[in-house]
Amino acid sequence: MPEPNTTADVSVIGLGRVGLPLALSFADRGLSVIGIDNDPVRLSSLREGTMPFAETGAQELLERVSASGRLSLSERVVDAAGAKHIVITLGTPSFSHIEIDMRDIRSALDDLLGALRPGHALTLRSTVAPGTTEFVAGYLAKHRDFQVGEDIYVAHAPERIAAGRFLEEIDSLPCIVGGVGARSGEAVAELFSVFQAPIVQTTPVQAELAKIWANILRYTHFALPNLLMMDCERYGANVFEVIELVNRDYPRGGLAQPGLTAGTCLRKDFAFSEERSNAPGMLLAVSRVNESVPLFLVEGIKRRLGPHAEHAPDAPRATAGEPTSMNLGALAGRKVAVLGLAFKADTDDERDSLAHKLIRLLERELADVVAHDPHVATPTASFEEAVQDADVVVVAANHHEFCDPAALATIAQRASADCLVVDPWNCWGAGQVFAYTSELAVLGAAKA
Ligand SMILES: NC(=O)c1ccc[n+]([C@@H]2O[C@H](COP(=O)([O-])OP(=O)(O)OC[C@H]3O[C@@H](n4cnc5c(N)ncnc54)[C@H](O)[C@@H]3O)[C@@H](O)[C@H]2O)c1
C-alpha cells in the first residue's frame, strides 16, 4: 500500500461526543493523534485538560492522554492530512425535508481535497444515509482522479456506542467496516484493530444500513409502548398492567416500557431511510408517535386539573352585553416542576430532548414551569425549589436521582396538597402515568 508523508497516525475531524472519546482512545492505544474541531471553546477546554461533556471515564482518559503528548489539536481541517488515517466524526443532522444534511461533511471534504495523497485512508464514522460513502469516494475520484480502493481508501465504519458507555463498548461492539473498492476495508480495519472488538467487513451500503436500522429498531421499539400508553388513556386502561400481561411468561413478548423517546440519533436517523423509502411515511409515523408524547402528557394533565378556577361551572359568568374574560386554560398560573432536561437517564446531553418540547407546550398553556436537572450544563432550579408548592410534577428524564423513593417523599412533603405526579417512566414503580401524591403514598405504604 502507498504511504503518504505524514507525521501522525490518525486524525479525527469533529471532537464531539463520538469524535473526542475516539481520539482519546486511539491515543491511549499508543497512536499519535491529531484532533480537529472548529469550535475554539471546545479546543481551549481540552487544552486546559477539561472534558467539555460527561462521558464515563473520559476525564481520567483525557488527563492520561494529555500527559502522554500523543494528542495534538487544531482548528483547521486541512491539518488532518498530516496523518495517514483520517476519521470523520462530524454531525449529520437531517433537514426538515426528511433528508440528510451533510454540509459539514462536504465542507470537510472540500478543505481536505487538495491535501490528500495516495495512501491516505478516509473513514466515515458519522451516521450517514445509504449511498453516502460511495458519494464521498466518487467525490474524491471526480475532483482528484484517485482510484479509490487502490491509491486512496474510503470506508464507512459507523459508531454504534451508547452515550456513557463509550470506553466499555469501543472494545466490545463488533466494528463494522464497509470499504469502497478492493483494499479500503483492509486499510481501515488496520486502524481499528488497535481495539479489541472484532472487525466485520462488509460493503459500504450494508454498513450504512446496519447503522441506521439499529437505531430505527430502537426508535420503533419504544414507539409501540408509547402508542399503547396513549391508547390506554383512551380506554381507561393501565399501560403498565397491559405491558405486564403481554410479557408475562410469554415467549414471544418483549414489549418495552413507555417514556420520552428522543435524542439526536433516534430523532433523525430514521429520516435517512425515509428519504427514499419503499414505504414512505411508515417511519415518519413512528416518529410522530414518539414526538406526540409531550402533548399527550400535557393534555392528560389538563384533563385531570379540570377547568381553571375562574371558569369552573360555579364561577360567576358574564351576562349578555358584558365583556367576557379571557379563556384561561387549566394550567394557567399553575406551577409545574419538570424533572430532567436530558434526552435520557443519567446523561448531560440535552440535544433533541423531548423535555424541552414538553416545557414549550406547558408554557403555551401559561403554566409556571420550573425545571431541575442534576446532570445538564443548563442552569436549573434545585430539586427542592422546583417541587416546592408545585401543582404538577413531571418526570421528563428518569435520572437515577429521581427514581429514589426519597425524591418521591420530598415531592409529597413540599409540593402542594395532592399534587399531580406524571411519571411515564414508572420511576417509582407506582405503575401509573398520572397519579396524585395521596395515591402514591397509599401505594408506597402498601409496598412497605
Ligand atoms: N452522540 C452519539 O451518541 C452518537 C452515537 C453514534 C453515532 N453518532 C453519530 O456520530 C456523528 C457525530 O455525532 P456527535 O454526537 O459526536 O456530534 P457533535 O455535534 O457532538 O460533534 C460534532 C463536532 O464537530 C465539530 N464541527 C462541526 N463542523 C466542523 C467543521 N467544519 N470542522 C471541524 N469541526 C467541526 C463541532 O464543533 C462538534 O464538536 C453524527 O453523525 C451522529 O449521528 C452519534
XYZ file of C-alpha atoms and ligand atoms in Angstrom:
492
model
C 0.000 0.000 0.000
C 1.305 3.516 -0.721
C 2.237 5.564 2.367
C 1.631 9.341 2.450
C 4.295 11.551 4.011
C 2.695 12.098 7.399
C 3.708 12.844 10.979
C 0.777 11.328 12.877
C -1.088 8.023 12.778
C -4.647 9.253 12.787
C -6.655 12.479 12.612
C -10.164 12.779 13.967
C -12.282 15.585 12.498
C -15.066 16.678 14.876
C -14.292 16.283 18.580
C -17.891 15.816 19.699
C -19.465 13.070 21.754
C -18.254 10.487 19.243
C -15.007 12.000 17.956
C -13.434 13.070 21.233
C -13.645 9.741 23.112
C -12.478 8.036 19.912
C -9.467 10.360 19.509
C -8.564 9.839 23.176
C -8.942 6.086 22.841
C -6.646 5.972 19.794
C -4.035 8.000 21.694
C -4.417 5.733 24.722
C -3.555 2.755 22.490
C -0.275 4.435 21.580
C -1.233 6.146 18.300
C -0.230 9.744 17.643
C -3.461 11.639 17.060
C -4.432 14.998 15.565
C -7.798 16.116 16.944
C -9.618 18.723 14.845
C -12.583 20.862 15.758
C -13.673 24.305 14.581
C -15.074 25.229 17.990
C -12.379 27.279 19.788
C -14.159 26.936 23.143
C -14.028 23.164 22.865
C -10.336 23.225 21.968
C -9.401 25.531 24.826
C -11.321 23.339 27.272
C -9.313 20.352 26.012
C -6.039 22.261 26.210
C -6.864 23.010 29.842
C -7.467 19.298 30.373
C -11.236 19.511 30.943
C -13.792 17.327 29.195
C -16.459 19.536 27.582
C -19.208 16.987 28.308
C -19.762 13.970 30.536
C -18.661 10.541 29.311
C -17.859 7.802 31.791
C -14.104 7.564 32.384
C -13.251 10.194 29.758
C -11.898 12.865 32.135
C -9.259 10.464 33.503
C -8.513 9.336 29.951
C -8.058 12.946 28.803
C -5.623 13.586 31.662
C -3.650 10.443 30.816
C -3.543 11.275 27.093
C -2.613 14.938 27.724
C 0.334 13.781 29.838
C 1.425 11.362 27.096
C 1.738 14.141 24.499
C 0.157 11.875 21.870
C -2.778 14.184 21.108
C -2.298 17.459 19.235
C -5.193 19.805 18.480
C -6.067 22.014 15.530
C -8.944 24.133 14.238
C -8.011 23.528 10.592
C -9.491 20.540 8.768
C -6.631 20.559 6.266
C -4.235 19.614 9.105
C -5.929 16.207 9.170
C -3.842 15.288 6.128
C -0.844 15.153 8.492
C -1.976 11.632 9.439
C -2.304 8.547 7.265
C -5.761 7.789 8.668
C -8.451 10.480 8.635
C -11.624 9.731 10.572
C -14.666 11.980 10.093
C -16.932 12.226 13.148
C -18.849 15.363 12.184
C -22.535 15.848 12.922
C -25.042 14.683 10.312
C -28.442 16.124 11.190
C -31.447 15.784 8.931
C -33.135 18.625 7.108
C -36.835 19.167 7.798
C -37.191 17.900 4.202
C -36.516 14.394 5.626
C -33.111 14.270 4.020
C -29.563 14.021 5.385
C -27.818 17.344 5.941
C -24.211 16.584 5.019
C -22.978 20.142 4.790
C -20.311 19.587 7.468
C -19.019 16.508 5.649
C -18.985 18.312 2.288
C -17.163 21.249 3.828
C -14.516 18.970 5.412
C -14.041 17.127 2.101
C -13.545 20.416 0.269
C -10.957 21.514 2.851
C -9.135 18.199 2.504
C -9.282 17.753 -1.269
C -6.024 19.495 -2.172
C -4.094 17.901 0.707
C -4.986 14.240 0.141
C -2.176 11.994 -1.158
C -2.013 8.342 -2.241
C -2.032 6.145 0.865
C -4.485 8.274 2.843
C -7.382 6.325 4.340
C -10.611 8.218 4.973
C -13.091 6.697 7.414
C -16.633 7.999 7.694
C -17.553 7.362 11.323
C -20.575 9.692 11.295
C -24.008 8.181 10.759
C -24.942 8.666 7.114
C -27.730 7.962 4.642
C -27.332 4.917 2.395
C -25.108 5.781 -0.559
C -23.096 8.499 1.213
C -19.831 6.524 1.396
C -19.960 5.842 -2.346
C -20.708 9.541 -2.857
C -17.613 10.503 -0.831
C -15.481 8.065 -2.837
C -16.950 9.402 -6.083
C -16.288 12.990 -4.956
C -12.588 12.216 -4.412
C -12.364 10.347 -7.720
C -14.127 13.170 -9.576
C -12.061 16.015 -8.146
C -8.668 14.318 -7.701
C -8.808 11.467 -10.141
C -7.988 8.960 -7.372
C -8.545 5.236 -7.850
C -10.467 4.689 -4.615
C -9.584 1.353 -3.066
C -6.198 1.318 -4.814
C -4.306 4.544 -4.220
C -6.593 6.106 -1.604
C -9.010 4.357 0.749
C -12.558 5.212 1.785
C -14.758 3.232 4.176
C -17.734 3.619 6.462
C -17.096 2.361 9.998
C -20.217 3.518 11.858
C -20.155 4.448 15.521
C -22.692 2.363 17.418
C -21.847 3.174 21.040
C -24.388 4.484 23.542
C -23.572 7.710 25.355
C -21.918 6.971 28.696
C -20.632 3.566 27.579
C -18.030 4.578 25.013
C -14.930 3.294 26.735
C -16.526 -0.048 27.504
C -18.167 -0.553 24.091
C -15.249 0.508 21.879
C -13.565 -2.768 22.855
C -16.646 -4.971 22.692
C -19.111 -3.915 19.968
C -18.244 -5.506 16.620
C -16.688 -2.821 14.435
C -18.459 -2.834 11.052
C -16.257 -1.736 8.141
C -17.693 -1.153 4.679
C -14.804 -0.333 2.344
C -15.015 1.032 -1.207
C -13.099 -0.921 -3.832
C -10.561 -3.675 -3.308
C -8.440 -2.535 -0.379
C -10.221 0.193 1.605
C -11.753 -2.265 4.068
C -8.377 -3.782 4.842
C -6.733 -0.354 5.332
C -9.412 0.878 7.732
C -9.571 -2.439 9.602
C -5.856 -1.995 10.342
C -6.657 1.265 12.167
C -9.497 -0.174 14.258
C -7.549 -3.300 15.120
C -5.941 -1.282 17.959
C -9.203 -2.023 19.809
C -10.196 -5.472 20.997
C -13.579 -5.592 19.268
C -13.983 -7.955 16.335
C -13.973 -6.334 12.898
C -16.706 -7.288 10.461
C -16.075 -6.465 6.813
C -18.988 -5.702 4.525
C -19.979 -3.363 1.690
C -20.342 0.395 2.275
C -24.113 0.430 1.819
C -24.601 -2.556 4.132
C -22.560 -0.793 6.811
C -24.711 2.320 6.368
C -27.944 0.327 6.518
C -26.808 -1.682 9.547
C -26.118 1.504 11.497
C -29.342 3.352 10.757
C -31.507 0.253 11.113
C -30.089 -0.427 14.581
C -31.449 2.983 15.578
C -34.681 2.542 13.609
C -35.250 -0.679 15.534
C -34.885 1.123 18.869
C -36.996 4.097 17.792
C -39.802 1.789 16.687
C -39.370 -0.475 19.719
C -40.139 2.488 22.002
C -42.900 3.940 19.802
C -45.045 0.844 20.431
C -45.370 1.224 24.230
C -45.744 4.983 23.735
C -48.684 4.427 21.388
C -50.095 1.856 23.789
C -49.806 4.398 26.638
C -51.948 6.828 24.650
C -54.436 4.107 23.708
C -54.725 3.047 27.358
C -55.666 6.591 28.361
C -58.489 6.453 25.800
C -59.761 3.080 27.069
C -59.285 3.802 30.769
C -56.666 1.036 30.959
C -53.346 0.939 32.776
C -50.432 0.756 30.326
C -48.074 -0.874 32.806
C -50.567 -3.612 33.572
C -51.171 -4.261 29.859
C -47.418 -4.489 29.195
C -47.083 -6.907 32.091
C -49.922 -9.005 30.631
C -48.240 -9.024 27.206
C -44.835 -10.004 28.526
C -45.512 -12.273 31.492
C -44.345 -15.833 30.786
C -44.938 -15.269 27.093
C -42.068 -16.418 24.895
C -42.975 -14.018 22.095
C -43.445 -10.949 24.337
C -40.874 -8.219 24.849
C -42.911 -5.013 24.743
C -40.753 -2.169 26.109
C -41.768 0.480 28.645
C -43.074 3.926 27.651
C -41.111 7.170 28.028
C -39.952 10.287 26.226
C -38.057 8.776 23.312
C -35.672 11.162 21.575
C -32.020 12.276 21.365
C -30.026 13.307 18.335
C -29.550 9.821 16.914
C -33.022 8.369 17.322
C -34.790 11.566 16.276
C -33.043 11.838 12.926
C -31.536 8.531 11.820
C -34.907 7.192 10.640
C -35.005 10.112 8.170
C -32.002 8.645 6.352
C -34.132 5.646 5.440
C -37.301 7.650 4.984
C -35.666 9.968 2.410
C -36.010 7.259 -0.235
C -38.229 4.684 1.418
C -40.250 1.927 -0.216
C -42.904 2.559 2.409
C -42.866 6.350 2.630
C -44.434 7.572 5.830
C -44.102 4.398 7.856
C -41.123 5.562 9.897
C -42.432 9.106 9.873
C -45.477 7.729 11.705
C -43.155 6.088 14.245
C -41.526 9.468 14.748
C -44.894 11.213 15.152
C -45.882 8.737 17.875
C -42.730 9.449 19.895
C -42.973 13.169 19.203
C -46.575 13.315 20.436
C -45.810 12.009 23.937
C -45.181 15.503 25.424
C -48.536 16.734 24.079
C -50.232 13.586 25.393
C -48.815 14.313 28.864
C -49.900 17.968 28.758
C -53.432 17.036 27.637
C -53.602 14.370 30.348
C -52.607 16.925 32.978
C -55.205 19.408 31.729
C -57.961 16.805 31.848
C -57.103 15.949 35.438
C -56.690 19.506 36.693
C -60.076 20.414 35.267
C -61.162 23.878 34.218
C -59.323 26.893 35.579
C -60.868 28.197 38.841
C -62.262 31.277 37.063
C -64.049 29.056 34.552
C -65.296 26.332 36.838
C -69.010 25.605 36.367
C -69.919 27.538 39.552
C -67.743 30.566 38.716
C -69.679 33.795 38.029
C -70.463 34.129 34.320
C -70.573 37.264 32.224
C -74.120 38.325 31.342
C -75.154 39.290 27.823
C -73.503 42.503 26.698
C -70.738 42.307 29.323
C -67.225 41.784 28.008
C -66.170 38.171 28.520
C -62.939 37.415 30.375
C -60.075 35.595 28.686
C -60.466 31.856 28.474
C -57.556 30.740 30.635
C -56.721 27.057 30.393
C -56.422 24.563 33.227
C -52.679 25.059 33.503
C -52.620 28.867 33.500
C -50.706 30.091 36.528
C -50.179 26.589 37.921
C -46.704 25.620 38.978
C -45.309 22.643 37.066
C -41.982 21.109 38.068
C -40.226 19.359 35.176
C -37.636 16.883 36.429
C -34.943 16.196 33.841
C -33.886 18.103 30.723
C -31.542 15.489 29.246
C -32.760 13.218 26.466
C -32.297 10.093 28.556
C -31.323 8.896 32.027
C -28.012 9.899 33.581
C -26.603 11.856 30.629
C -25.862 15.588 30.344
C -26.862 15.577 26.650
C -29.928 17.793 26.122
C -29.813 17.775 22.341
C -33.164 16.877 20.798
C -34.600 16.119 24.224
C -38.380 15.977 24.407
C -38.200 17.638 27.847
C -37.703 20.941 26.067
C -40.698 20.305 23.830
C -42.729 19.446 26.938
C -41.693 22.740 28.571
C -42.587 24.704 25.448
C -46.042 23.104 25.372
C -46.585 23.748 29.097
C -45.553 27.369 28.681
C -48.011 27.733 25.822
C -50.655 26.746 28.395
C -49.385 29.640 30.574
C -48.115 27.251 33.249
C -45.312 28.450 35.549
C -42.642 25.893 34.689
C -39.614 25.287 36.918
C -37.079 22.711 35.732
C -34.487 20.739 37.650
C -31.767 18.509 36.224
C -28.687 17.486 38.228
C -26.721 16.451 35.103
C -27.006 19.110 32.403
C -24.918 22.267 31.951
C -28.008 24.474 31.580
C -28.642 26.164 34.927
C -31.787 24.835 36.603
C -33.506 25.244 39.962
C -32.633 22.892 42.805
C -34.854 19.840 43.276
C -36.400 21.378 46.406
C -37.083 24.727 44.691
C -38.605 23.016 41.678
C -41.074 20.862 43.604
C -41.889 23.420 46.319
C -45.635 24.195 46.087
C -45.826 22.547 42.659
C -49.322 21.667 41.424
C -47.847 19.155 38.986
C -44.518 17.290 38.881
C -43.482 15.651 35.602
C -40.594 13.185 35.403
C -39.208 14.003 31.955
C -35.928 12.063 32.272
C -35.566 9.047 34.540
C -32.248 10.047 36.118
C -31.340 7.693 38.959
C -31.620 10.584 41.467
C -35.344 10.911 40.709
C -36.078 7.196 40.965
C -35.005 7.156 44.607
C -38.048 6.821 46.934
C -36.594 9.754 48.931
C -37.257 12.002 45.928
C -40.920 10.988 45.936
C -41.091 11.629 49.687
C -39.674 15.139 49.155
C -42.302 15.800 46.496
C -45.052 14.629 48.853
C -43.722 16.924 51.616
C -43.031 20.055 49.597
C -45.455 20.097 46.681
C -48.960 21.497 47.015
C -51.568 19.310 48.656
C -52.394 16.420 46.385
C -50.012 17.368 43.652
C -50.408 15.505 40.342
C -47.310 13.388 39.613
C -46.729 12.440 35.979
C -44.303 9.570 35.559
C -44.365 7.837 32.150
C -41.113 6.055 33.089
C -42.612 4.390 36.149
C -39.646 5.710 38.110
C -41.057 4.759 41.489
C -42.740 1.543 40.441
C -46.186 3.003 41.178
C -47.365 1.801 37.780
C -49.388 4.925 36.971
C -48.589 7.556 34.362
C -50.753 10.116 36.183
C -51.278 9.835 39.943
C -51.871 12.172 42.877
C -49.405 12.151 45.740
C -52.119 10.729 48.020
C -52.486 7.701 45.717
C -48.716 7.269 45.550
C -48.486 7.436 49.353
C -51.083 4.651 49.601
C -49.131 2.591 47.087
C -45.865 3.257 48.931
C -47.423 2.184 52.220
C -48.800 -0.969 50.588
C -45.361 -1.855 49.240
C -43.522 -1.093 52.504
N -23.763 11.130 20.097
C -23.887 9.821 19.986
O -24.132 9.121 20.963
C -23.687 9.128 18.636
C -23.661 7.742 18.606
C -23.440 7.106 17.393
C -23.283 7.864 16.242
N -23.353 9.211 16.282
C -23.140 9.956 15.042
O -21.810 10.453 15.076
C -21.752 11.725 14.422
C -21.226 12.769 15.378
O -22.143 12.899 16.443
P -21.785 13.707 17.755
O -22.894 13.485 18.712
O -20.393 13.400 18.175
O -21.835 15.206 17.179
P -21.333 16.507 17.899
O -22.184 17.606 17.398
O -21.231 16.261 19.380
O -19.852 16.693 17.342
C -19.515 17.282 16.146
C -18.268 18.121 16.381
O -17.824 18.586 15.117
C -17.416 19.941 15.231
N -17.514 20.538 13.903
C -18.642 20.876 13.216
N -18.309 21.329 11.989
C -16.950 21.265 11.890
C -16.025 21.575 10.873
N -16.413 22.042 9.689
N -14.712 21.391 11.130
C -14.291 20.893 12.313
N -15.133 20.570 13.324
C -16.445 20.765 13.111
C -18.363 20.529 16.257
O -17.806 21.666 16.883
C -18.525 19.349 17.249
O -17.576 19.399 18.290
C -23.163 12.013 13.908
O -23.277 11.551 12.595
C -24.022 11.171 14.825
O -25.240 10.829 14.214
C -23.526 9.876 17.468
